[in-house]
PDB file of C-alpha atoms in Angstrom:
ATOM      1  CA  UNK A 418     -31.652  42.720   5.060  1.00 44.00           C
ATOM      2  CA  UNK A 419     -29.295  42.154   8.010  1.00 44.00           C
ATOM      3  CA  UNK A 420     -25.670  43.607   8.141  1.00 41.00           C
ATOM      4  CA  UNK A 421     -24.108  40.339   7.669  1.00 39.00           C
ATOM      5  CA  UNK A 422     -26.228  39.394   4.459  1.00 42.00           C
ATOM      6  CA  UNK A 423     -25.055  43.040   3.146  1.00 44.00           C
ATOM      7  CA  UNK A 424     -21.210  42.014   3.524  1.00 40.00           C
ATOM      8  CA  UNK A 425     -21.484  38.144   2.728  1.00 42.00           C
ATOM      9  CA  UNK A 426     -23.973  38.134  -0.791  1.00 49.00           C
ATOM     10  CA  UNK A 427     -21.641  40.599  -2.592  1.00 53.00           C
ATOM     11  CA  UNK A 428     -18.053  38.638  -1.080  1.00 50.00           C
ATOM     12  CA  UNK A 429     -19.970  35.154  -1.954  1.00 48.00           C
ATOM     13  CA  UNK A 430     -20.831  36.225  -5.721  1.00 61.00           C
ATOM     14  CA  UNK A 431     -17.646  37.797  -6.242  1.00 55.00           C
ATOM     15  CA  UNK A 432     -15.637  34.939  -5.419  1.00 52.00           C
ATOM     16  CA  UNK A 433     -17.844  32.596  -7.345  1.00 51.00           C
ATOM     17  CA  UNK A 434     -17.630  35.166 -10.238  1.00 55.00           C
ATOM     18  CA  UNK A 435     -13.329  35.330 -10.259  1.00 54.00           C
ATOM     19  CA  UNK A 436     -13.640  31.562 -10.237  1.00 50.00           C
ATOM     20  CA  UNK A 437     -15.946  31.689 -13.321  1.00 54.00           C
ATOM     21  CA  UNK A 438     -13.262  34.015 -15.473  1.00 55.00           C
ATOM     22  CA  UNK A 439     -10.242  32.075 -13.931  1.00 48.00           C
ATOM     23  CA  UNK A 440     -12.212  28.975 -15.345  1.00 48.00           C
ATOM     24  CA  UNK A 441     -12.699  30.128 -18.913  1.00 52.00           C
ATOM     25  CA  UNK A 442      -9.392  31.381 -18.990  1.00 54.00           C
ATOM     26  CA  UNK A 443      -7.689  27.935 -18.497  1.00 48.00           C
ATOM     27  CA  UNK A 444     -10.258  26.505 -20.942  1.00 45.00           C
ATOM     28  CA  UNK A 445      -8.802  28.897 -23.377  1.00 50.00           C
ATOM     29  CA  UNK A 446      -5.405  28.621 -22.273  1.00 53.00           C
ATOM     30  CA  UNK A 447      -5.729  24.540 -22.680  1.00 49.00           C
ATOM     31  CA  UNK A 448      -7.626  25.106 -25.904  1.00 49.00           C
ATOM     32  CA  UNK A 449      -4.903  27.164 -27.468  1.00 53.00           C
ATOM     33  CA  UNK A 450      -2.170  24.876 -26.269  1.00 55.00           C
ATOM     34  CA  UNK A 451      -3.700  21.903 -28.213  1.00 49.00           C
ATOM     35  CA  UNK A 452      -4.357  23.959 -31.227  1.00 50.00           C
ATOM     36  CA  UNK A 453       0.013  24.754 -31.681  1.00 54.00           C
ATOM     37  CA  UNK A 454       1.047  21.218 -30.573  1.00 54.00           C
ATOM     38  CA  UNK A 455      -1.968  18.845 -31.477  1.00 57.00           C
ATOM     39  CA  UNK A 456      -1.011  16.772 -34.674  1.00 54.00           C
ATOM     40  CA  UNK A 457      -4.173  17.086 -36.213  1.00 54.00           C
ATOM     41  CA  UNK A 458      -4.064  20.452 -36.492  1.00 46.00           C
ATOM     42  CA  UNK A 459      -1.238  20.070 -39.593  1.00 56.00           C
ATOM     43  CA  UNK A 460      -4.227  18.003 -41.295  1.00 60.00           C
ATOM     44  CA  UNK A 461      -3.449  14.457 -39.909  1.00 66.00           C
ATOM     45  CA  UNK A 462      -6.403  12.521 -39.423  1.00 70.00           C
ATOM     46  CA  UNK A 463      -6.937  10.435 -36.028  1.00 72.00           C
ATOM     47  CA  UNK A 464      -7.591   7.182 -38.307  1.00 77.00           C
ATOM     48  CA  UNK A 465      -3.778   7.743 -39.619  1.00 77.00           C
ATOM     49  CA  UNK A 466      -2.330   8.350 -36.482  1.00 79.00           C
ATOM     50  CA  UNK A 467      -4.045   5.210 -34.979  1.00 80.00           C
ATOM     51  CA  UNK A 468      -1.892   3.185 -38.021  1.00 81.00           C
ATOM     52  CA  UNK A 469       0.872   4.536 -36.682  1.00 83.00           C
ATOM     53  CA  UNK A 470       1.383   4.541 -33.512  1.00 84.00           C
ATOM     54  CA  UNK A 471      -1.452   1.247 -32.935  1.00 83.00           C
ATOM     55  CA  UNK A 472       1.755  -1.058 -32.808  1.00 85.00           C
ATOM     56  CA  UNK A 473       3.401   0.775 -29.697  1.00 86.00           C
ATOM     57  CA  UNK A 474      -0.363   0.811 -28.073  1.00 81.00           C
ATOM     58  CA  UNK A 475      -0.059  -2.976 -28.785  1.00 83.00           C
ATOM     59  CA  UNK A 476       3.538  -3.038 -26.906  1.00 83.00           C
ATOM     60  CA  UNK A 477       3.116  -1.177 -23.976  1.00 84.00           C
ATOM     61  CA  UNK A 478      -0.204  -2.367 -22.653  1.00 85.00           C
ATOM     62  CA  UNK A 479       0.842  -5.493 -21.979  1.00 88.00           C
ATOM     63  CA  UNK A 480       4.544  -4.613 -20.781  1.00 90.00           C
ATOM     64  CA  UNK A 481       2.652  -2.857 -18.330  1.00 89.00           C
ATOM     65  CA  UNK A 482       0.664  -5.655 -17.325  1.00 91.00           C
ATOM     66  CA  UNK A 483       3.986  -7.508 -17.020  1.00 93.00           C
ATOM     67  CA  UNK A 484       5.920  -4.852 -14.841  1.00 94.00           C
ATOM     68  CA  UNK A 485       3.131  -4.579 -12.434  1.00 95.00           C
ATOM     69  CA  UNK A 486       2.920  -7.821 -10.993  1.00 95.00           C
ATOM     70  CA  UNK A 487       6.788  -8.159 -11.110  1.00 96.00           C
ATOM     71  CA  UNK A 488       7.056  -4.577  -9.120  1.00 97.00           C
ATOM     72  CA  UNK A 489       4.348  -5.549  -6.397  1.00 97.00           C
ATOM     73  CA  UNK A 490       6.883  -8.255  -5.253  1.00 96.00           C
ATOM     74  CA  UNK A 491       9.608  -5.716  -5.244  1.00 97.00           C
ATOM     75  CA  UNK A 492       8.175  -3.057  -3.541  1.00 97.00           C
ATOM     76  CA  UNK A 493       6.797  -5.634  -1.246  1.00 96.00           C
ATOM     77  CA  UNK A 494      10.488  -6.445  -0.135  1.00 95.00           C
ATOM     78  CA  UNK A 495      11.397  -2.768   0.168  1.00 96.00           C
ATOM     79  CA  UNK A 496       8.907  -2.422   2.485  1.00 96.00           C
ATOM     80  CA  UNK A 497       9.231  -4.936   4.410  1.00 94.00           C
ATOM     81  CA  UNK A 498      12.901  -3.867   4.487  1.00 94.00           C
ATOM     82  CA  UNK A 499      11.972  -0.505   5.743  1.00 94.00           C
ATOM     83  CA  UNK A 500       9.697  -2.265   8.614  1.00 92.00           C
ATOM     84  CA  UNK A 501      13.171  -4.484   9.516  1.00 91.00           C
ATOM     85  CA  UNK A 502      14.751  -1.243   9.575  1.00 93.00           C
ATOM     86  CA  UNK A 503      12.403   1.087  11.570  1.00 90.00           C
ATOM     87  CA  UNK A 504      11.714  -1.950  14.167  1.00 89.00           C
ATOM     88  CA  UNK A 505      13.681  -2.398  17.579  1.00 88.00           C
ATOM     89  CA  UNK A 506      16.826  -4.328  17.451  1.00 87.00           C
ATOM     90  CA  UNK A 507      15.976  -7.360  19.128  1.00 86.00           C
ATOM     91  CA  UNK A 508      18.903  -8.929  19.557  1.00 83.00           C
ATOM     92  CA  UNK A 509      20.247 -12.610  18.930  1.00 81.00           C
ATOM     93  CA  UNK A 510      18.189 -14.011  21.056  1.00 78.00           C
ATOM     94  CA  UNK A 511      15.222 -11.760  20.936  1.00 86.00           C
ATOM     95  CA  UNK A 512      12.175 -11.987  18.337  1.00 90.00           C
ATOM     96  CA  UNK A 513      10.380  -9.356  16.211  1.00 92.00           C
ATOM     97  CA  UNK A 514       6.229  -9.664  14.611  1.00 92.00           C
ATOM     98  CA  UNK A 515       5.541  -7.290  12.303  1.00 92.00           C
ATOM     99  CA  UNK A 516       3.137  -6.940   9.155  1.00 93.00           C
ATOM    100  CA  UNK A 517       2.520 -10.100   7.077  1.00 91.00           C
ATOM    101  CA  UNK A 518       3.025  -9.788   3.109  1.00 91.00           C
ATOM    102  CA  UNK A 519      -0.833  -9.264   2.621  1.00 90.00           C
ATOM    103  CA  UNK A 520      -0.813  -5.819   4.862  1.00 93.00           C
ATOM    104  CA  UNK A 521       2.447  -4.538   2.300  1.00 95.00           C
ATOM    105  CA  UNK A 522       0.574  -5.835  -1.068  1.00 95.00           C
ATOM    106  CA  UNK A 523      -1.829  -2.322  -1.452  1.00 94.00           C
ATOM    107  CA  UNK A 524       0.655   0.189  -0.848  1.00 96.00           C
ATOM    108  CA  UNK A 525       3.130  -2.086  -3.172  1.00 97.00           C
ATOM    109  CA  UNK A 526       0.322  -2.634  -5.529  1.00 96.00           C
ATOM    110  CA  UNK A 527      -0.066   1.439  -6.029  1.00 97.00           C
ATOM    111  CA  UNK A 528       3.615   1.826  -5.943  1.00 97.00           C
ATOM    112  CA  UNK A 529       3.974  -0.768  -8.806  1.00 97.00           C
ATOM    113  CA  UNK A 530       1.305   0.936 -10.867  1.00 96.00           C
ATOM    114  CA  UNK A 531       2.812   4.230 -10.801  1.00 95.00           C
ATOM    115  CA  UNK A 532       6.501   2.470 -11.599  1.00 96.00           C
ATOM    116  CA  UNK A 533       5.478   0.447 -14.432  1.00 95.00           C
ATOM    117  CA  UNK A 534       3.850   3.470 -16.242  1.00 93.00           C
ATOM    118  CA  UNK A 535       6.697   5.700 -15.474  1.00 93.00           C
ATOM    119  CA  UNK A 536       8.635   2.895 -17.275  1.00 94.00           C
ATOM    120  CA  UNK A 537       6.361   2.533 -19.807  1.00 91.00           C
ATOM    121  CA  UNK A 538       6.576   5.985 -20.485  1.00 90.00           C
ATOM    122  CA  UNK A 539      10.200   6.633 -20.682  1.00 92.00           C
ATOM    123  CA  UNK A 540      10.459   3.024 -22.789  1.00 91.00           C
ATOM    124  CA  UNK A 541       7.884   4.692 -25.499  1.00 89.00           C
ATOM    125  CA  UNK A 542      10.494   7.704 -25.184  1.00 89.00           C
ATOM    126  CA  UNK A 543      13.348   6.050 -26.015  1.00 90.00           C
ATOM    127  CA  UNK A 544      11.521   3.994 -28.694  1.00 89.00           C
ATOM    128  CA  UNK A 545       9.896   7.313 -30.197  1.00 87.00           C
ATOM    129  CA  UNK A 546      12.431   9.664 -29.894  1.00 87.00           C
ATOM    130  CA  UNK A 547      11.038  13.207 -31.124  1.00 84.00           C
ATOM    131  CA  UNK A 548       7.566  11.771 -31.769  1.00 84.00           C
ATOM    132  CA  UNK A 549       6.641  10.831 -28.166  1.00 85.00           C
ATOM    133  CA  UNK A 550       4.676  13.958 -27.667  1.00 82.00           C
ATOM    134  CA  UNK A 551       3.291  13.378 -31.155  1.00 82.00           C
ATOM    135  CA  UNK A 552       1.948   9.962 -29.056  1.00 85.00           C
ATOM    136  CA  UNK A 553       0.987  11.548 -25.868  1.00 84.00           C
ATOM    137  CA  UNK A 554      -1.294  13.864 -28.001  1.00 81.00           C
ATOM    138  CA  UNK A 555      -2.543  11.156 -29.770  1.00 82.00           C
ATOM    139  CA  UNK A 556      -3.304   8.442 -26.686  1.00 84.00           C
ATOM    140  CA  UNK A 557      -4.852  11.778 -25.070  1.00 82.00           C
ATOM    141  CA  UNK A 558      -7.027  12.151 -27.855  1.00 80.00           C
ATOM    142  CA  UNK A 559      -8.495   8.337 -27.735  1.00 81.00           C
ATOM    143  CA  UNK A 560      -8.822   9.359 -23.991  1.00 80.00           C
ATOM    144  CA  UNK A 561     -10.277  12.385 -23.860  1.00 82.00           C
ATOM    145  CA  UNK A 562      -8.115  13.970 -21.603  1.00 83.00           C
ATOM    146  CA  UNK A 563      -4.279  14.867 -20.835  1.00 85.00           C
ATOM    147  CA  UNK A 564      -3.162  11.209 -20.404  1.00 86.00           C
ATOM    148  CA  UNK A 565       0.471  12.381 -19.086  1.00 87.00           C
ATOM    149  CA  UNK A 566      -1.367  15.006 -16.820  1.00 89.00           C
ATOM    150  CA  UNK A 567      -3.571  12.759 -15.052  1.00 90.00           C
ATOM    151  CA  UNK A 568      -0.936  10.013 -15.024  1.00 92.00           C
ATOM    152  CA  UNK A 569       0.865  12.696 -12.939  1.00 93.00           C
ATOM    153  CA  UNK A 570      -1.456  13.272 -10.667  1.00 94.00           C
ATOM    154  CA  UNK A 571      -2.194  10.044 -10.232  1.00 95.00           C
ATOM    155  CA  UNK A 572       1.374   9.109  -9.383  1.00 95.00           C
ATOM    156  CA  UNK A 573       1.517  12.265  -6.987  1.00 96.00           C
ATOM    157  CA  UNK A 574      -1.498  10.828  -4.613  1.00 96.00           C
ATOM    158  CA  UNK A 575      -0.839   6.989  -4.790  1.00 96.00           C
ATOM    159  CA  UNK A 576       3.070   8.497  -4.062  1.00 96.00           C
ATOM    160  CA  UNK A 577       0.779  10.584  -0.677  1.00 97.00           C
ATOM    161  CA  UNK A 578      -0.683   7.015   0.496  1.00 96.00           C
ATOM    162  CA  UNK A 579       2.191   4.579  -0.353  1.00 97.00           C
ATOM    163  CA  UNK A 580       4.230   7.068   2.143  1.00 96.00           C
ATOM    164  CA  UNK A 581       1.316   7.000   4.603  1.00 96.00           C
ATOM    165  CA  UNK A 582       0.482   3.615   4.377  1.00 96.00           C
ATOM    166  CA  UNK A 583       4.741   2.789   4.803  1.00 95.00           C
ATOM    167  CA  UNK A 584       5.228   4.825   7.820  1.00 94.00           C
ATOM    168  CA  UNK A 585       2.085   3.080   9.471  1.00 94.00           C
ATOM    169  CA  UNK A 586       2.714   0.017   8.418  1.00 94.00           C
ATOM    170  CA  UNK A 587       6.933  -0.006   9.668  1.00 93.00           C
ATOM    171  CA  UNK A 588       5.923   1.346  13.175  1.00 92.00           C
ATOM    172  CA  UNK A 589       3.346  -1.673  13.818  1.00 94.00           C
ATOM    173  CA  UNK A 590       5.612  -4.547  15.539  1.00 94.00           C
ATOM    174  CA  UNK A 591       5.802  -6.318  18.290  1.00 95.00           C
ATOM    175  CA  UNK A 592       8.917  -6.790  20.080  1.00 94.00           C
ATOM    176  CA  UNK A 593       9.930  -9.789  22.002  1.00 94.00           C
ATOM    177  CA  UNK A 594      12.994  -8.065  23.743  1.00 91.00           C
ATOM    178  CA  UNK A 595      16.094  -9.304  26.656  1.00 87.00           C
ATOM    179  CA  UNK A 596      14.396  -7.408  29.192  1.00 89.00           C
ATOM    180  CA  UNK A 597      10.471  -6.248  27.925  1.00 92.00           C
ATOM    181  CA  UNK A 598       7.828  -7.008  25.444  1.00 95.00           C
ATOM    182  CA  UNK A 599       7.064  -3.674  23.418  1.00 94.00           C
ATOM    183  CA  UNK A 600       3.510  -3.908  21.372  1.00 95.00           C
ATOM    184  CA  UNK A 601       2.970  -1.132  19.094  1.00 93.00           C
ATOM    185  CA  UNK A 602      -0.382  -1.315  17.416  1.00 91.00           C
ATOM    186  CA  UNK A 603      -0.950   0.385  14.029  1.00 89.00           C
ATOM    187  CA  UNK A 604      -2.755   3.645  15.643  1.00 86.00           C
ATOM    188  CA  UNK A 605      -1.660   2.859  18.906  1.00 89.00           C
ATOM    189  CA  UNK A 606       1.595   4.326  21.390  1.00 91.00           C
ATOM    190  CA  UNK A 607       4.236   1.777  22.388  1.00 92.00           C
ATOM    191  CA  UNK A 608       2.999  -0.049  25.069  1.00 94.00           C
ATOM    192  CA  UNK A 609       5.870  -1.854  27.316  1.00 95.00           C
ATOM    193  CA  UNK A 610       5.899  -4.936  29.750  1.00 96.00           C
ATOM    194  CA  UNK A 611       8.269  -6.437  31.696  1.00 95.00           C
ATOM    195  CA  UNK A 612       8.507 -10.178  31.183  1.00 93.00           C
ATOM    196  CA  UNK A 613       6.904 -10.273  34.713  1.00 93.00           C
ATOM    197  CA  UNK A 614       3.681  -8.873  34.247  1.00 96.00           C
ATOM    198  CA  UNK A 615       3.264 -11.371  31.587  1.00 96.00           C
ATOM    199  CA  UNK A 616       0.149 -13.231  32.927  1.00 95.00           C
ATOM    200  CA  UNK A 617      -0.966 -15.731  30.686  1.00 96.00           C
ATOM    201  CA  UNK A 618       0.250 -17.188  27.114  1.00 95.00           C
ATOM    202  CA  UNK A 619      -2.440 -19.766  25.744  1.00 94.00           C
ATOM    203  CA  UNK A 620      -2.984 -21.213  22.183  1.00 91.00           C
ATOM    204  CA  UNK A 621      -6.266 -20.607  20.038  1.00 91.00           C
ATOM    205  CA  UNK A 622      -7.699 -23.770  18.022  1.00 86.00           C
ATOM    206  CA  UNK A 623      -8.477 -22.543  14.402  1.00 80.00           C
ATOM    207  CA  UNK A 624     -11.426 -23.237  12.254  1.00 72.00           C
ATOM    208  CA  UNK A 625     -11.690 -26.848  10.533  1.00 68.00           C
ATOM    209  CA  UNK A 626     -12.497 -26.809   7.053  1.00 59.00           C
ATOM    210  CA  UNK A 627     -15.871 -27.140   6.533  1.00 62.00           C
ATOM    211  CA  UNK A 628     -17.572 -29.647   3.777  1.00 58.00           C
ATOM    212  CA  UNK A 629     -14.217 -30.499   2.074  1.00 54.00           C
ATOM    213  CA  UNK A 630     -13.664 -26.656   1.679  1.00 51.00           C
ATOM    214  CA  UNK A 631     -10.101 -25.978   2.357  1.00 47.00           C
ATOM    215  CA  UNK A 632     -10.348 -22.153   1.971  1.00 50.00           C
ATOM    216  CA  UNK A 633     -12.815 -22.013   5.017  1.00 51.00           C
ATOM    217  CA  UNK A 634      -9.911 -23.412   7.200  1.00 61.00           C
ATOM    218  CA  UNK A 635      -8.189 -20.850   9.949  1.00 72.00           C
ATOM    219  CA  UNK A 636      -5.098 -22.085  11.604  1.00 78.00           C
ATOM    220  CA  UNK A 637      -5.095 -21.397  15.362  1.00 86.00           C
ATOM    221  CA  UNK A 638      -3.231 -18.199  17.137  1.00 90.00           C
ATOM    222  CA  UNK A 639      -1.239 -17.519  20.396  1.00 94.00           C
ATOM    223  CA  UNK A 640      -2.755 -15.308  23.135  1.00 94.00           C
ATOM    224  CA  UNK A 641      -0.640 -13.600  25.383  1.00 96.00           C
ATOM    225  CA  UNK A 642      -2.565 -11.782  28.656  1.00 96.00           C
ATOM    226  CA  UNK A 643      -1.053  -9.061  30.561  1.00 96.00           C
ATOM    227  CA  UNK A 644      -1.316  -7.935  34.251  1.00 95.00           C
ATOM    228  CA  UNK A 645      -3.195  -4.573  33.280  1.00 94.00           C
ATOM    229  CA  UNK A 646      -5.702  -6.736  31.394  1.00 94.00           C
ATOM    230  CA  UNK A 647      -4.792  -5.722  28.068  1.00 94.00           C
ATOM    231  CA  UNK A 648      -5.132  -9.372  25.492  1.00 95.00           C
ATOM    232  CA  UNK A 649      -2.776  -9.526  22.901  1.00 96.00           C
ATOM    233  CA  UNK A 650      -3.267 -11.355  19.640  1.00 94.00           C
ATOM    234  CA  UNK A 651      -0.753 -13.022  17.466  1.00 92.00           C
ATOM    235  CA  UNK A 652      -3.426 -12.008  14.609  1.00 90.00           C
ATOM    236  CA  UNK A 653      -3.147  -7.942  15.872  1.00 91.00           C
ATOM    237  CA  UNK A 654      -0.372  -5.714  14.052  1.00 89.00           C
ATOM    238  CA  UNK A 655      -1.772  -6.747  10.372  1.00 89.00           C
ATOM    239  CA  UNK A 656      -0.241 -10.030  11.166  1.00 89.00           C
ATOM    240  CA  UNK A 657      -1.361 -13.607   9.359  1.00 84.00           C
ATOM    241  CA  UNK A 658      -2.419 -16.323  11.311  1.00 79.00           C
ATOM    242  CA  UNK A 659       1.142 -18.337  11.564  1.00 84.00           C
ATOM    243  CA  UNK A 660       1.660 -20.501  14.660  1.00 88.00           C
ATOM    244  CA  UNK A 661       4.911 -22.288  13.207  1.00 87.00           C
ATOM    245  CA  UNK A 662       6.659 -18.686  13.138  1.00 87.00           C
ATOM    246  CA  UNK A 663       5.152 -17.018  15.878  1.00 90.00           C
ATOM    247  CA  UNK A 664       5.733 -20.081  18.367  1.00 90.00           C
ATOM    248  CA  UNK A 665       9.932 -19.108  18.629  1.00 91.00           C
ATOM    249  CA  UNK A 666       8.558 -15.567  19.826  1.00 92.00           C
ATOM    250  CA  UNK A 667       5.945 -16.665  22.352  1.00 92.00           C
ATOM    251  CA  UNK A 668       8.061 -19.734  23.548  1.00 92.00           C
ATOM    252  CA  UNK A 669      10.642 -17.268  24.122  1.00 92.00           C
ATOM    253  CA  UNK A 670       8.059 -15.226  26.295  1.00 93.00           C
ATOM    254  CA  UNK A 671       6.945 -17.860  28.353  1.00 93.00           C
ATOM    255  CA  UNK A 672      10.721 -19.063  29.157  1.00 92.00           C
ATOM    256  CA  UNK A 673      11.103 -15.873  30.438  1.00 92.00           C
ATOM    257  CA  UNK A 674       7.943 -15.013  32.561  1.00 93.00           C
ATOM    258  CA  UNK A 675       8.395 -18.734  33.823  1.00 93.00           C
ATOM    259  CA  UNK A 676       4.678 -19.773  32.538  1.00 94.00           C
ATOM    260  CA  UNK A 677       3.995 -22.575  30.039  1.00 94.00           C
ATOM    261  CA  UNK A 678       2.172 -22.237  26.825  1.00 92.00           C
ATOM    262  CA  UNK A 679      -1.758 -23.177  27.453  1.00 92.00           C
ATOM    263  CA  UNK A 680      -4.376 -25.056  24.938  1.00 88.00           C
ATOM    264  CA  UNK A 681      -4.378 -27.368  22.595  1.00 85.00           C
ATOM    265  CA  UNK A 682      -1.368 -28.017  19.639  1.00 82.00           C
ATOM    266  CA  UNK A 683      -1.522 -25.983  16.594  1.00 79.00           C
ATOM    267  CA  UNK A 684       1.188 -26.412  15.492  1.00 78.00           C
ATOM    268  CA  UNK A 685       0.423 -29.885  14.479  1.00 71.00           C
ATOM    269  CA  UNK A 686      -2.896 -28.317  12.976  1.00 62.00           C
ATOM    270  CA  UNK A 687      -0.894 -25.568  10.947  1.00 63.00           C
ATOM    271  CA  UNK A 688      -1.040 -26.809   7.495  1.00 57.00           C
ATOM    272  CA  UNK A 689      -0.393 -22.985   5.952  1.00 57.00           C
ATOM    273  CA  UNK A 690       2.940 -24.083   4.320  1.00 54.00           C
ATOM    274  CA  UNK A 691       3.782 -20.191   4.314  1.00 58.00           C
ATOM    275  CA  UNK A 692       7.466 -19.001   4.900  1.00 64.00           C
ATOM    276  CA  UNK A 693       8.073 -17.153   7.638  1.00 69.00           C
ATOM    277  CA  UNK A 694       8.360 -13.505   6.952  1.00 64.00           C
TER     278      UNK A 694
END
């Protein structure tokens, strides 16, 4: 047996054996705790507490299918705010892309979830009074597990991505400046260009529908080519395709580096009906 396997094998197995103790200690520690505060310890039975508290179940289920759809469009706005905010200023003349509604919808959509059930919670508080933990002990029974616990935790990691996803999200823009275009892609540095080295700016035709199918339609984009060869995309920076909004922006680019706008009209072809962020 080699000198490492002498030092290791006893270090390995002890630290797999403290994790076995600390284990069954918080087994007994949780098993104790539910034994003092669980109400079926004082000879309740789970049938009686289901008559109870069946009628809040009935309540707050689909409240919280009602807040979370509401709070998605909220949070969507306060996001979107934040993204106004952490963008360059572009002026009154000047134009700013960022993020369409779709790229703000998952963060918003985990925001909302934890929301609503905070409400929910604190409205089954106020409703309950002293017998809310009576509840939570009875919900985590149905469950099988700490409902309030895991609701935590929950809320603490989709709190971890929503702030992720935010700060990504608010520093993806582009720019359309007095003096420079500034493109900053979602993992990407600033990248800056004088109106100048502006190349090219040409239109995209979209995708017809196909067999009557509306939903396989894509409206057309703007292209905008740079001197150092780098393409930019009306699409890149999580953005919809939207050629009635994005054409102030690009005409205002083309003024500028004194080219005109190449390709066919899509404007004509954009048919989205979608309000400009």
């Amino acid at each position: 047996m080699s000198a490492a396997n002498i030092v290791v094998g006893p270090a390995v197995e002890g630290f797999f054996h403290l994790m076995r103790r600390w284990r069954r200690r918080s087994l007994a520690q949780e098993n104790r705790r539910w034994e003092r505060t669980d109400p079926l310890a004082a000879g309740r039975s789970l049938e009686a507490l289901k008559r109870d508290y069946r009628g809040y179940d009935i309540v707050a289920t689909p409240l919280l299918f009602l807040l979370v759809p509401a709070l998605v469009f909220v949070w969507v706005d306060v996001f979107q705010a934040i993204g106004a905010w952490a963008a360059p200023d572009p002026g009154p003349a000047g134009r700013v892309l960022r993020p369409s509604f779709w790229a703000w919808f998952l963060p918003a959509l985990f925001a909302a979830i934890a929301a609503g059930g905070w409400l929910c919670f604190l409205l089954l508080r106020l409703m309950l009074g002293p017998r809310f933990g009576e509840y939570v002990f009875y919900s985590s029974k149905l469950a099988g597990f700490d409902v309030l616990k895991v609701f935590k935790a929950m809320s603490l990691a989709f709190a971890a991505l929503v702030i992720f996803a935010v700060a990504l999200f608010a520093s993806t823009y582009t720019a359309f400046l007095d003096d420079r275009i500034v493109v900053k892609g979602v993992f990407a540095e600033p990248r800056s260009y004088a109106h100048g080295e502006v190349v090219a700016i040409r239109a995209v035709a979209g995708r017809p529908a196909r067999d009557g199918k509306t939903s396989d339609a894509r409206p057309g984009h703007f292209e905008m080519l740079f001197r150092d060869g780098s393409l930019w995309r009306s699409t890149d920076g999580l953005r919809d395709s939207l050629p009635r909004c994005d054409y102030p922006a690009l005409a205002l680019a083309a003024e500028r580096a004194r080219l005109r706008i190449a390709g066919p009209d899509i404007l004509s072809a954009d048919r989205s009906g979608a309000s400009c962020p």
